[in-house]
Tab-separated table of C-alpha atoms in Angstrom:
chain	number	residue	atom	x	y	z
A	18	UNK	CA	119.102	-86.325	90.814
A	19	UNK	CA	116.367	-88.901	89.901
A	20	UNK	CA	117.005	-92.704	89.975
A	21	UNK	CA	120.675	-91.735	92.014
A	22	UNK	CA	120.853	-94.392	94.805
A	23	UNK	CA	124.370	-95.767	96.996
A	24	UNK	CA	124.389	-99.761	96.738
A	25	UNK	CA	126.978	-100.425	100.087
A	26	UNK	CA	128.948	-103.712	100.375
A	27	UNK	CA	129.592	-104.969	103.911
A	28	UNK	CA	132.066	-106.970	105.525
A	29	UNK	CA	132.517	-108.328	109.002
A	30	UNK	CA	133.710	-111.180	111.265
A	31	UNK	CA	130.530	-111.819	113.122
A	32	UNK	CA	127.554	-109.157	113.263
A	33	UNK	CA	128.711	-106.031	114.833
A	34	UNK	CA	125.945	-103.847	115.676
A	35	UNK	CA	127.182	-101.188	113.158
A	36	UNK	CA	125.849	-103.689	110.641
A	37	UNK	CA	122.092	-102.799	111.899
A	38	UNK	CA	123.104	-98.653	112.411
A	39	UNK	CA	123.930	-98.546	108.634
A	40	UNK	CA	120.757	-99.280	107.179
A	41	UNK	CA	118.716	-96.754	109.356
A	42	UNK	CA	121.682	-93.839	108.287
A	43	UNK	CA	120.619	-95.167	104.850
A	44	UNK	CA	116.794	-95.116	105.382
A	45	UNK	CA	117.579	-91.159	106.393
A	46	UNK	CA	119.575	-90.821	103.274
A	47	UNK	CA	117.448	-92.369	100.513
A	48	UNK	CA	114.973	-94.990	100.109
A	49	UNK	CA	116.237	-96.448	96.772
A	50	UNK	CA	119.677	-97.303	98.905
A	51	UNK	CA	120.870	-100.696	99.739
A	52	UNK	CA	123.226	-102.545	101.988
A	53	UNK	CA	124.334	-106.009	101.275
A	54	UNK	CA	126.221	-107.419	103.815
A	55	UNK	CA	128.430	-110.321	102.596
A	56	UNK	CA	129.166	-113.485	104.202
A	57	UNK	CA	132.716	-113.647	103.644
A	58	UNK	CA	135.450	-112.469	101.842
A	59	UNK	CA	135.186	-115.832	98.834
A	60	UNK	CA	131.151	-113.411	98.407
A	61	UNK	CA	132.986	-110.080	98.451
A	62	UNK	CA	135.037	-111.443	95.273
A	63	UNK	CA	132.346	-112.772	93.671
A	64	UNK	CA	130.035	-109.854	93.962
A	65	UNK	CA	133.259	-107.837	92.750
A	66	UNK	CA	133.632	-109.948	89.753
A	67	UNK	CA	129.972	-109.761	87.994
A	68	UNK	CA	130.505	-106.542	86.671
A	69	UNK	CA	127.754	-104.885	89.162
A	70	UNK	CA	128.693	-101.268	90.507
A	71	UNK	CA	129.148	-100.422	94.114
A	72	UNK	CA	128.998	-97.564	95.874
A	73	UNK	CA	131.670	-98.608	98.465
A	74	UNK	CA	132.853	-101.392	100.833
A	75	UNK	CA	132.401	-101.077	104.373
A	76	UNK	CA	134.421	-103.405	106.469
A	77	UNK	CA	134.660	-104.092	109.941
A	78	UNK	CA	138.571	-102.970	111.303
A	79	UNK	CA	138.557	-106.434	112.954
A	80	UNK	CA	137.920	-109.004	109.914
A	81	UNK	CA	139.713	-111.696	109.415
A	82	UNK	CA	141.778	-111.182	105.664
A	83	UNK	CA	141.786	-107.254	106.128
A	84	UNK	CA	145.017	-106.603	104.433
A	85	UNK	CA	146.638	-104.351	101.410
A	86	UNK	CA	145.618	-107.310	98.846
A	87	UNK	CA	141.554	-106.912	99.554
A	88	UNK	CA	141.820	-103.164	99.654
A	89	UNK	CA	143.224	-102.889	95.805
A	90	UNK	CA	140.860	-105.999	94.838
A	91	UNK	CA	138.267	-103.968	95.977
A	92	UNK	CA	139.294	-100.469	94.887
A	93	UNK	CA	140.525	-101.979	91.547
A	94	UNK	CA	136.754	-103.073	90.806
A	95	UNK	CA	135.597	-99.472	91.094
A	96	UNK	CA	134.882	-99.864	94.725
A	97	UNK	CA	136.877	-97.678	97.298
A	98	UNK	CA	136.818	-99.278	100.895
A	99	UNK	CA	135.722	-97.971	104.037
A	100	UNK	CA	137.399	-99.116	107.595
A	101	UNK	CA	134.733	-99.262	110.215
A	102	UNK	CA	136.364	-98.637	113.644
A	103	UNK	CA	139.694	-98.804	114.447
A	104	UNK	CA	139.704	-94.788	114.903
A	105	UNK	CA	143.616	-94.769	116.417
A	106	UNK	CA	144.880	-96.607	113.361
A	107	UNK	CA	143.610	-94.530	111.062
A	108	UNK	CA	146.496	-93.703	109.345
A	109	UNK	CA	147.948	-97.304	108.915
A	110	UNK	CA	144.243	-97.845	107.272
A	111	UNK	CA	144.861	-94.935	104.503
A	112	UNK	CA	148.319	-96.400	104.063
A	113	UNK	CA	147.345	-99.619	102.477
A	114	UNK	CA	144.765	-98.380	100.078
A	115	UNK	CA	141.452	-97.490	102.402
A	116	UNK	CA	139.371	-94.357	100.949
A	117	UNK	CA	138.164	-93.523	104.701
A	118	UNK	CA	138.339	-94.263	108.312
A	119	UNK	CA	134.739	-94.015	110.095
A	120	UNK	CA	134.113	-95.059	113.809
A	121	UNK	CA	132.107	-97.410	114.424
A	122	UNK	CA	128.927	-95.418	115.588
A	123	UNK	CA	128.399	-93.954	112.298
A	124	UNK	CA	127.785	-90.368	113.508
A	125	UNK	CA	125.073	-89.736	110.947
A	126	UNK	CA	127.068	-86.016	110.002
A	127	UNK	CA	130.060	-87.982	109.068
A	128	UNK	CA	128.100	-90.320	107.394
A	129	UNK	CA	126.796	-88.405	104.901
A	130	UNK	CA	130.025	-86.095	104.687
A	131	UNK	CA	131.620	-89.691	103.998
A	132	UNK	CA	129.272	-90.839	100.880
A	133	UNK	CA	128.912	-87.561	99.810
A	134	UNK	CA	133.127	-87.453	99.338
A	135	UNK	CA	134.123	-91.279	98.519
A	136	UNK	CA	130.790	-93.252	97.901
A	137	UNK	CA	130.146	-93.272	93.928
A	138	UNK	CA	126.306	-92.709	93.411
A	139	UNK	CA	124.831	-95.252	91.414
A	140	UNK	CA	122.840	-94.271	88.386
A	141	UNK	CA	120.651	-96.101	86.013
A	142	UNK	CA	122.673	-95.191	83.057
A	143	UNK	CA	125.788	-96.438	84.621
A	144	UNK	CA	127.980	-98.929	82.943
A	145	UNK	CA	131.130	-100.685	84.217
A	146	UNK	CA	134.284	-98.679	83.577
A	147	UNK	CA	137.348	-100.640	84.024
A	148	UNK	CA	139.805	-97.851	83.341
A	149	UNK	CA	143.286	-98.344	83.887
A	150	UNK	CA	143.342	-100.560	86.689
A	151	UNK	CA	144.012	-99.291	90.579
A	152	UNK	CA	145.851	-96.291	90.860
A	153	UNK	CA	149.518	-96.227	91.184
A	154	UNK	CA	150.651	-95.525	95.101
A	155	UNK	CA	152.093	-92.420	95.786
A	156	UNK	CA	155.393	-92.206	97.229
A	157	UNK	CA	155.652	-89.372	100.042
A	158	UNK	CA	159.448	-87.757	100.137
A	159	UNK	CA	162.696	-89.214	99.004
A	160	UNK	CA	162.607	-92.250	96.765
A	161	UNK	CA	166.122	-93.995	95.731
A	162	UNK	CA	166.507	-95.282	92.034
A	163	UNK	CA	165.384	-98.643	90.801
A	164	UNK	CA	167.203	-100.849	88.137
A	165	UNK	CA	165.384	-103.870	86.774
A	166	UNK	CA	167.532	-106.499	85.013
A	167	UNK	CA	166.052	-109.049	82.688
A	168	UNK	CA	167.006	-111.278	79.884
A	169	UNK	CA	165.814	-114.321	77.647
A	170	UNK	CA	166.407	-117.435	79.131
A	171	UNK	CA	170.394	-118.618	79.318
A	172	UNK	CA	171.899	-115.033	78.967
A	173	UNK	CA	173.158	-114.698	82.016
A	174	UNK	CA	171.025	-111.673	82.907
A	175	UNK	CA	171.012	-113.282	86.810
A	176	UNK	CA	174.890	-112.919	87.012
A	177	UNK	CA	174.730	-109.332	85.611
A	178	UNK	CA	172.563	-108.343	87.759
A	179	UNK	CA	174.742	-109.501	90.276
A	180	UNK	CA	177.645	-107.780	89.018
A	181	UNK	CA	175.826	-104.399	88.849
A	182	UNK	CA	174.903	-104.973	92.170
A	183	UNK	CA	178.817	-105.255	92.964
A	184	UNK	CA	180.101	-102.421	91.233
A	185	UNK	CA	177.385	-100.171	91.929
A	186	UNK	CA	178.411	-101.370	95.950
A	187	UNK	CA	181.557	-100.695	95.864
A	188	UNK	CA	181.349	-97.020	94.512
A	189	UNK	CA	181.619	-94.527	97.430
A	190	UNK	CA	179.255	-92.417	96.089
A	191	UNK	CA	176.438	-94.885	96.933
A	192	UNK	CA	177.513	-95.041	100.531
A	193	UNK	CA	176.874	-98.996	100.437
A	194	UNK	CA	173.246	-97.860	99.934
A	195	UNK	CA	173.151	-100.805	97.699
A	196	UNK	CA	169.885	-103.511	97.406
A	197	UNK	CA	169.768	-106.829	95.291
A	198	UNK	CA	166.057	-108.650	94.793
A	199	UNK	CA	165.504	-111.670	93.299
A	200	UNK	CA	161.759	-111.330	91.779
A	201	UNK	CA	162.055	-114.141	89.231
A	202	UNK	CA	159.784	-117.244	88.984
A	203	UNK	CA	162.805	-119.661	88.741
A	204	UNK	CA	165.003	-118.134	91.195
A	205	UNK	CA	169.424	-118.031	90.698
A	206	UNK	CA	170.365	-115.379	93.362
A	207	UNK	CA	170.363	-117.321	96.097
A	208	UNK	CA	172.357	-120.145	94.811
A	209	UNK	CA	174.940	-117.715	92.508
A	210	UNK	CA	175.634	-116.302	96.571
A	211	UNK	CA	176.315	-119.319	98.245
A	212	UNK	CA	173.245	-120.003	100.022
A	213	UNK	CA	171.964	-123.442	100.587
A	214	UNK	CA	168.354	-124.963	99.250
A	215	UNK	CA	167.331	-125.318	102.994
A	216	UNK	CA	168.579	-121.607	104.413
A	217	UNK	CA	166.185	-120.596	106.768
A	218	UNK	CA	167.200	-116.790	105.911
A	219	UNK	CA	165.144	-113.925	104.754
A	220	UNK	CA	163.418	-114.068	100.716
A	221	UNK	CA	161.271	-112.469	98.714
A	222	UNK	CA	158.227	-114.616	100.000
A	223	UNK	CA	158.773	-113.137	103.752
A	224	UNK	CA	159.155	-109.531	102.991
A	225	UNK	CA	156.166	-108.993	100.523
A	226	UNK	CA	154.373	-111.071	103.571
A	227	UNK	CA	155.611	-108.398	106.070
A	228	UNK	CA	154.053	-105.717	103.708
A	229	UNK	CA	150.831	-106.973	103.278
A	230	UNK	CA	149.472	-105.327	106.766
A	231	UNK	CA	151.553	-102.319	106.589
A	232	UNK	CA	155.084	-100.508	105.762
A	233	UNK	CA	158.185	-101.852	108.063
A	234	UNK	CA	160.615	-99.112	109.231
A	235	UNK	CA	164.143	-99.331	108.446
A	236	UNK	CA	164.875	-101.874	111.435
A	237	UNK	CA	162.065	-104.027	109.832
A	238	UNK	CA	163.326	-104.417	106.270
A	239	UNK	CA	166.788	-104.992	107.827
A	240	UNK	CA	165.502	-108.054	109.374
A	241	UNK	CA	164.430	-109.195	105.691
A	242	UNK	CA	167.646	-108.796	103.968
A	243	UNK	CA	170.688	-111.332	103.522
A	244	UNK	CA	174.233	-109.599	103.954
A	245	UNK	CA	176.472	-111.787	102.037
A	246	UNK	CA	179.811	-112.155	102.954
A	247	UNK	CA	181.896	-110.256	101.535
A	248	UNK	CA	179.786	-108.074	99.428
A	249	UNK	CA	179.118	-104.224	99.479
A	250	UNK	CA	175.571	-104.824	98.905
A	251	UNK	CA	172.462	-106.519	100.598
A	252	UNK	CA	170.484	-109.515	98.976
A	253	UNK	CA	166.710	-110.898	99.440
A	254	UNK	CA	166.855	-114.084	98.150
A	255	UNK	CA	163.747	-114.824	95.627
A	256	UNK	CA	160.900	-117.020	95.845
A	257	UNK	CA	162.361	-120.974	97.033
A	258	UNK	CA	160.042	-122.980	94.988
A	259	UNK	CA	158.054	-121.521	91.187
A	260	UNK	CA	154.696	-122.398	92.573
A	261	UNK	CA	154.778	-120.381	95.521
A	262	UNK	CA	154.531	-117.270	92.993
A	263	UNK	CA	150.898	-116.495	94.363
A	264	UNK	CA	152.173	-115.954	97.442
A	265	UNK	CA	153.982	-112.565	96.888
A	266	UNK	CA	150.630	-110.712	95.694
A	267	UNK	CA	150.509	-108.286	93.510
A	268	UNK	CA	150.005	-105.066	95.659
A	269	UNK	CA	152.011	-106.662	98.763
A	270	UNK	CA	155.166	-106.908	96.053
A	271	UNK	CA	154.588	-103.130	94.572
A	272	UNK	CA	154.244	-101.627	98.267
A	273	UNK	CA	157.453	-103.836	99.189
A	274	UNK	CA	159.168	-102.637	96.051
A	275	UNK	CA	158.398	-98.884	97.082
A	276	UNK	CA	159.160	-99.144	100.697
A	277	UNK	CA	162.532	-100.937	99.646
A	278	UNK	CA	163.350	-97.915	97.119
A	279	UNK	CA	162.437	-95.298	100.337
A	280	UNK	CA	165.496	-96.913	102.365
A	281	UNK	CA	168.166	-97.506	99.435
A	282	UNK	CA	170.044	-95.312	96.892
A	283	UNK	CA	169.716	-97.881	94.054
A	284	UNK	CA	167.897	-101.284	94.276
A	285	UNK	CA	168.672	-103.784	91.572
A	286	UNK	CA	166.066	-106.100	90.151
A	287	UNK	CA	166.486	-109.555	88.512
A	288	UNK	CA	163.570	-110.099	87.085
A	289	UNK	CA	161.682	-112.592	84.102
A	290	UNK	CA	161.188	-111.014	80.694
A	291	UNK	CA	157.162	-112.422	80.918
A	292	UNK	CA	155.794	-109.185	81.450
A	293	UNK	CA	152.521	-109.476	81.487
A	294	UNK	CA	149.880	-108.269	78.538
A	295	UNK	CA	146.604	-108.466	79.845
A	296	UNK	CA	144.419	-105.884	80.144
A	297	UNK	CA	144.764	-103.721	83.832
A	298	UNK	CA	141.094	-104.523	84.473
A	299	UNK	CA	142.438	-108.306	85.016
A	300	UNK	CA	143.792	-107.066	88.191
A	301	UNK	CA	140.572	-107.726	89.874
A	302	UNK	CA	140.586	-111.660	88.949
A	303	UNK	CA	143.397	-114.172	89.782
A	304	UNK	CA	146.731	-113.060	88.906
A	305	UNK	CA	149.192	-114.494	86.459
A	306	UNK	CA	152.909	-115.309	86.982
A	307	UNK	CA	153.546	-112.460	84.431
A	308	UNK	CA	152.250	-110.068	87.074
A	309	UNK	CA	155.792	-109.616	89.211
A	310	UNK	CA	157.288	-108.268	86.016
A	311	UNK	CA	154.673	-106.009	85.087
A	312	UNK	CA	154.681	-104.723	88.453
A	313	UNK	CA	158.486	-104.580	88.363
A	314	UNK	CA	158.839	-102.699	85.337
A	315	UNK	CA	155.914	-99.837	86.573
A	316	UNK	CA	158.721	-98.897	89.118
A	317	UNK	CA	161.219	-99.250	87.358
A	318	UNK	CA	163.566	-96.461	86.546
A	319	UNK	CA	165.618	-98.243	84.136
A	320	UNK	CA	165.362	-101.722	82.846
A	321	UNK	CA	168.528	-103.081	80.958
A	322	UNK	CA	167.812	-105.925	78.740
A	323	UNK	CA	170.445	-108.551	78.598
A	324	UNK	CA	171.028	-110.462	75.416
A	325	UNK	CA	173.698	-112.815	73.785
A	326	UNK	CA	175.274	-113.622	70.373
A	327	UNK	CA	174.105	-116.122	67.861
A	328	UNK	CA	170.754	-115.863	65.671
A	329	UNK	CA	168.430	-117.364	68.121
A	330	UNK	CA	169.455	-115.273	71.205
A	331	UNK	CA	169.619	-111.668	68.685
A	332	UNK	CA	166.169	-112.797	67.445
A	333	UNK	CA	165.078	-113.558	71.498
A	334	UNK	CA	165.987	-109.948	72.259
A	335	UNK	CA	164.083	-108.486	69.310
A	336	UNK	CA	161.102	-109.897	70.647
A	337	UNK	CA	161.484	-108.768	74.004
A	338	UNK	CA	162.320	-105.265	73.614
A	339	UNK	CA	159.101	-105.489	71.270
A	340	UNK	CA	157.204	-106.958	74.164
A	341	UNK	CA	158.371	-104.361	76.350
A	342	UNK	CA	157.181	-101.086	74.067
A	343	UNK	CA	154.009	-102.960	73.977
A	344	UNK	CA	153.760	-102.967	77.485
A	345	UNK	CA	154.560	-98.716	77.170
A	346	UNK	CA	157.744	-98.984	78.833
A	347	UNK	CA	159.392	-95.757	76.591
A	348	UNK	CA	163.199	-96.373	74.871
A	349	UNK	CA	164.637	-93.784	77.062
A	350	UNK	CA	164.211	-96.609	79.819
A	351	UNK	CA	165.717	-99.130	78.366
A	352	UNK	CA	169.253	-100.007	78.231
A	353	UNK	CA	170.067	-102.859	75.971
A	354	UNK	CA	173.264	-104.715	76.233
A	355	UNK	CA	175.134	-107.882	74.247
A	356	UNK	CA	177.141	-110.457	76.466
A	357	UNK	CA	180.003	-111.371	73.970
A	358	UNK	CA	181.036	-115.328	74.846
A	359	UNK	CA	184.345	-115.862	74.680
A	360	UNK	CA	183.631	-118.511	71.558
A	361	UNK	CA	182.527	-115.847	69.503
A	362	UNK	CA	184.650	-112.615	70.369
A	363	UNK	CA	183.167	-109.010	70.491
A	364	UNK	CA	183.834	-108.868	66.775
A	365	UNK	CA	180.770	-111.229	66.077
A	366	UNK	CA	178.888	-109.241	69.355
A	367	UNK	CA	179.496	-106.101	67.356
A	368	UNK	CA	178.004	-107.308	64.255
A	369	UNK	CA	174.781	-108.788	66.221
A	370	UNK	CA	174.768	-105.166	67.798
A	371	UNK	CA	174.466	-103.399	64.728
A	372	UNK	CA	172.104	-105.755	63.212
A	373	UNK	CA	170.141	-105.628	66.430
A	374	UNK	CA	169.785	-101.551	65.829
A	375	UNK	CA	168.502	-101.841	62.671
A	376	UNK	CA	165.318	-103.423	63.912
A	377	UNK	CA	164.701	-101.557	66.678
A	378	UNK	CA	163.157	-98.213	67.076
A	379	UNK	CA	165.645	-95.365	66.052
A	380	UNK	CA	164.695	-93.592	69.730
A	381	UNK	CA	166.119	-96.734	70.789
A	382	UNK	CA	170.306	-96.374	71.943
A	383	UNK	CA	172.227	-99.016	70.079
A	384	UNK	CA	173.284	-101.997	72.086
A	385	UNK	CA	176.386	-102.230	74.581
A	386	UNK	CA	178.338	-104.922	74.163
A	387	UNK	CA	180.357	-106.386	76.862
A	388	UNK	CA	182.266	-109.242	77.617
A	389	UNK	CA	179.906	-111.993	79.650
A	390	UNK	CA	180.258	-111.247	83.216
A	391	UNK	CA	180.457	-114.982	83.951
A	392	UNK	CA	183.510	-115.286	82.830
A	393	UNK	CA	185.038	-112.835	85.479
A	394	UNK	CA	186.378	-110.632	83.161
A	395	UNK	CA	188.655	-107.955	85.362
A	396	UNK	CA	186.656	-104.362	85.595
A	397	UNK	CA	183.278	-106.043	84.671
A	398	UNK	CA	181.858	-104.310	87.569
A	399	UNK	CA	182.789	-100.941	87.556
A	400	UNK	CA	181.938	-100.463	83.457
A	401	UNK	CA	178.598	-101.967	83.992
A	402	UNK	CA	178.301	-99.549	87.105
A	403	UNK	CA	179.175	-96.811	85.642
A	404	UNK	CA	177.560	-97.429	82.211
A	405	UNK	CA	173.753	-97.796	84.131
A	406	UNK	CA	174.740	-94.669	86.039
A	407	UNK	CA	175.511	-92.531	83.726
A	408	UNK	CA	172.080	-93.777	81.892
A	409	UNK	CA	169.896	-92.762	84.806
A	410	UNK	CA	172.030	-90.169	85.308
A	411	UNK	CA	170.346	-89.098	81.691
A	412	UNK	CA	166.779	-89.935	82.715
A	413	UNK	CA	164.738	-87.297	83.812
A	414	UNK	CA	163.029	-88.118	87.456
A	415	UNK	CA	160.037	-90.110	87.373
A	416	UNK	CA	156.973	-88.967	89.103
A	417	UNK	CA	155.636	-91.669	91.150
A	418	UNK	CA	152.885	-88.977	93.195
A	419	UNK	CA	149.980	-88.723	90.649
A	420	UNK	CA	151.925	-87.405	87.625
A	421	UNK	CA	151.780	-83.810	86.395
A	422	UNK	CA	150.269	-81.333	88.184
A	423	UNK	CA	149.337	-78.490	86.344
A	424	UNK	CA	150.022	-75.032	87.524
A	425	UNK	CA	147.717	-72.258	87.479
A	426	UNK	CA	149.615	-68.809	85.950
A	427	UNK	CA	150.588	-66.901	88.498
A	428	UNK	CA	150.629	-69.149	91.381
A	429	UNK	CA	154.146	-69.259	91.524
A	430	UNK	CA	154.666	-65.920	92.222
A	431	UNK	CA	153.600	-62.187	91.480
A	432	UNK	CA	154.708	-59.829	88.807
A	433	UNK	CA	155.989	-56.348	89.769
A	434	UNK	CA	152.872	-53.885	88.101
């Protein structure tokens, strides 16, 4: 096709001598194509960021910074990424994100075969596409359930979650298969458990860290979870101090959040209510401390929004379930629910309920109102467990492997002629 060209980013530690090898394959292949090699990662970013299209991203299997977080920056700009080398970890390479695994001779058949499959042609009439952001990762086999709990500030949607997390425990039916993560900016779990300021335990920081080169096996994520005394589930404490948010990465926190939901029957969330609105093509730039949410709530099978009595907290909730359709999280997800204080009485809870349901969406179920779990009200645990059951026990199965696939008549099967 005329003016069709491949423009090839290039990334190494040093200059290995595939560096050289690429631009004679691409000599063979067309004269119009180019190779930029970049100096570092800070140049692969920037390049990334103007807005100019790229072919793909070869990268040496040795570079310093080659992790899950530079795969999706890359591949959410449009450009999929390329592992040079590093043949016998091929696999690991696909895992976190890489379109391709090519040794480092560049046999000039797979070469081509390569471009011709992942490379995106570049063509004069291109523009920049953002789409929908990076693709969402495919979970392979059986994937447990995954409850996100959040609230407006002073609701007490920490301790809920916390609850949940007991009574869900404690029923046999989840065989202790029971998980409780902290993914909030200001974090409570750790201190609602007993845990000192200074524990040198396990948190949220250290297991999204741990996923950032790959997936831990069952014996690895046991090393990054707290089992606190007395309790029928396990914890991983959240981040220690607000500005270390950064730290958790966006990617590195989604592929922990999957890997988590591989090993347990139900994981509970607590989570901020600052989802965040930006547009998916963001993803590419810095992220924002409404990022963990947003990520949170793409997994999430069910997110029950905590809320309390009074004008200011009915009129807090109203805005965040609003937030929360605008971020296309569907009613059927959400399970809303009133903490009556014991100041007020479920009488006044009630009457916030129904005025809560009125300015909702009708697809919307009508609040639950319960008493406030802080106050240790006997049984707290075992209605809230059974209530979020029974809701995902409504809730159709979410497909997490690429969506629908249609189904050709026929293929199914054969009819008798």
């Amino acid at each position: 096709m005329n003016g069709q060209r491949h423009v090839l980013l290039g990334l190494a530690s040093g200059t290995p001598t595939w560096t050289t090898t690429i631009c004679q394959r691409l000599e063979h292949h067309g004269h119009s194509s180019e190779f930029i090699l970049c100096t570092g990662t800070a140049d692969l970013f920037n390049r990334l960021g103007t807005g100019r299209l790229f072919s793909a991203l070869f990268i040496d299997h040795r570079t310093v910074g080659l992790d899950r977080e530079l795969i999706s920056r890359s591949t959410s700009a449009g450009c999929p990424v390329v592992v040079v080398g590093g043949d016998d970890e091929s696999p690991r390479w696909v895992t976190l994100g890489a379109a391709a695994v090519i040794g480092s001779d560049l046999p000039v058949d797979t070469f081509r075969q390569l471009l011709s499959h992942h490379a995106s042609p570049i063509l004069t009439t291109d523009h920049l596409d953002l789409g929908s952001g990076p693709p969402e990762s495919a979970s392979h086999g059986w994937s447990g359930r995954l409850v996100a709990v959040t609230g407006p500030g002073g609701t007490g949607a920490s301790g809920l979650a916390r609850h949940l997390a007991a009574g869900m425990g404690n029923d046999p039916r989840m065989r202790g298969s029971v998980l409780l993560l902290d993914a909030c900016l200001e974090a409570d779990q750790a201190f609602l458990h007993g845990l000192p300021d200074d524990h040198l335990g396990p948190d949220l920081q250290a297991a999204t860290q741990a996923h950032r080169g790959g997936d831990p096996d069952r014996a690895g994520l046991e090393k990054l979870i707290v089992r606190p005394t007395d309790r029928p589930y396990g914890l991983i404490p959240g981040l220690r101090r607000r500005r270390d948010w950064p730290s958790i990465g966006g990617p590195s926190l989604r592929a922990t959040l999957v890997n988590l939901r591989r090993h347990h029957l139900v994981s509970v969330v607590d989570v901020d209510p600052l989802i965040d609105l930006t547009p998916p093509g963001q993803a590419i730039g810095p992220s924002t401390p409404g990022e963990p949410c947003r990520i949170v709530m793409s997994l999430a099978d069910l997110v029950v929004v905590v809320g309390g009595t009074g004008e200011h907290a009915a009129r807090s909730m109203e805005r965040l379930l609003s937030n929360l359709g605008d971020a296309g999280i569907s009613a059927s997800r959400l399970l809303p629910i009133l903490l009556a204080e014991p100041a007020t009485g479920r009488r006044t809870a009630r009457r916030e309920a129904r005025r809560l349901d009125r300015a909702t969406p009708a697809d919307l179920d009508s609040p639950l109102v319960l008493a406030d779990s802080t106050s240790g009200s006997p049984g707290t645990d075992t209605l809230l467990a059974r209530e979020v059951l029974g809701a995902l026990d409504l809730l159709a199965g979410r497909l997490d492997d690429g969506g629908v696939v249609p189904v050709a008549v026929g293929s199914l099967g054969t009819l008798d002629q």
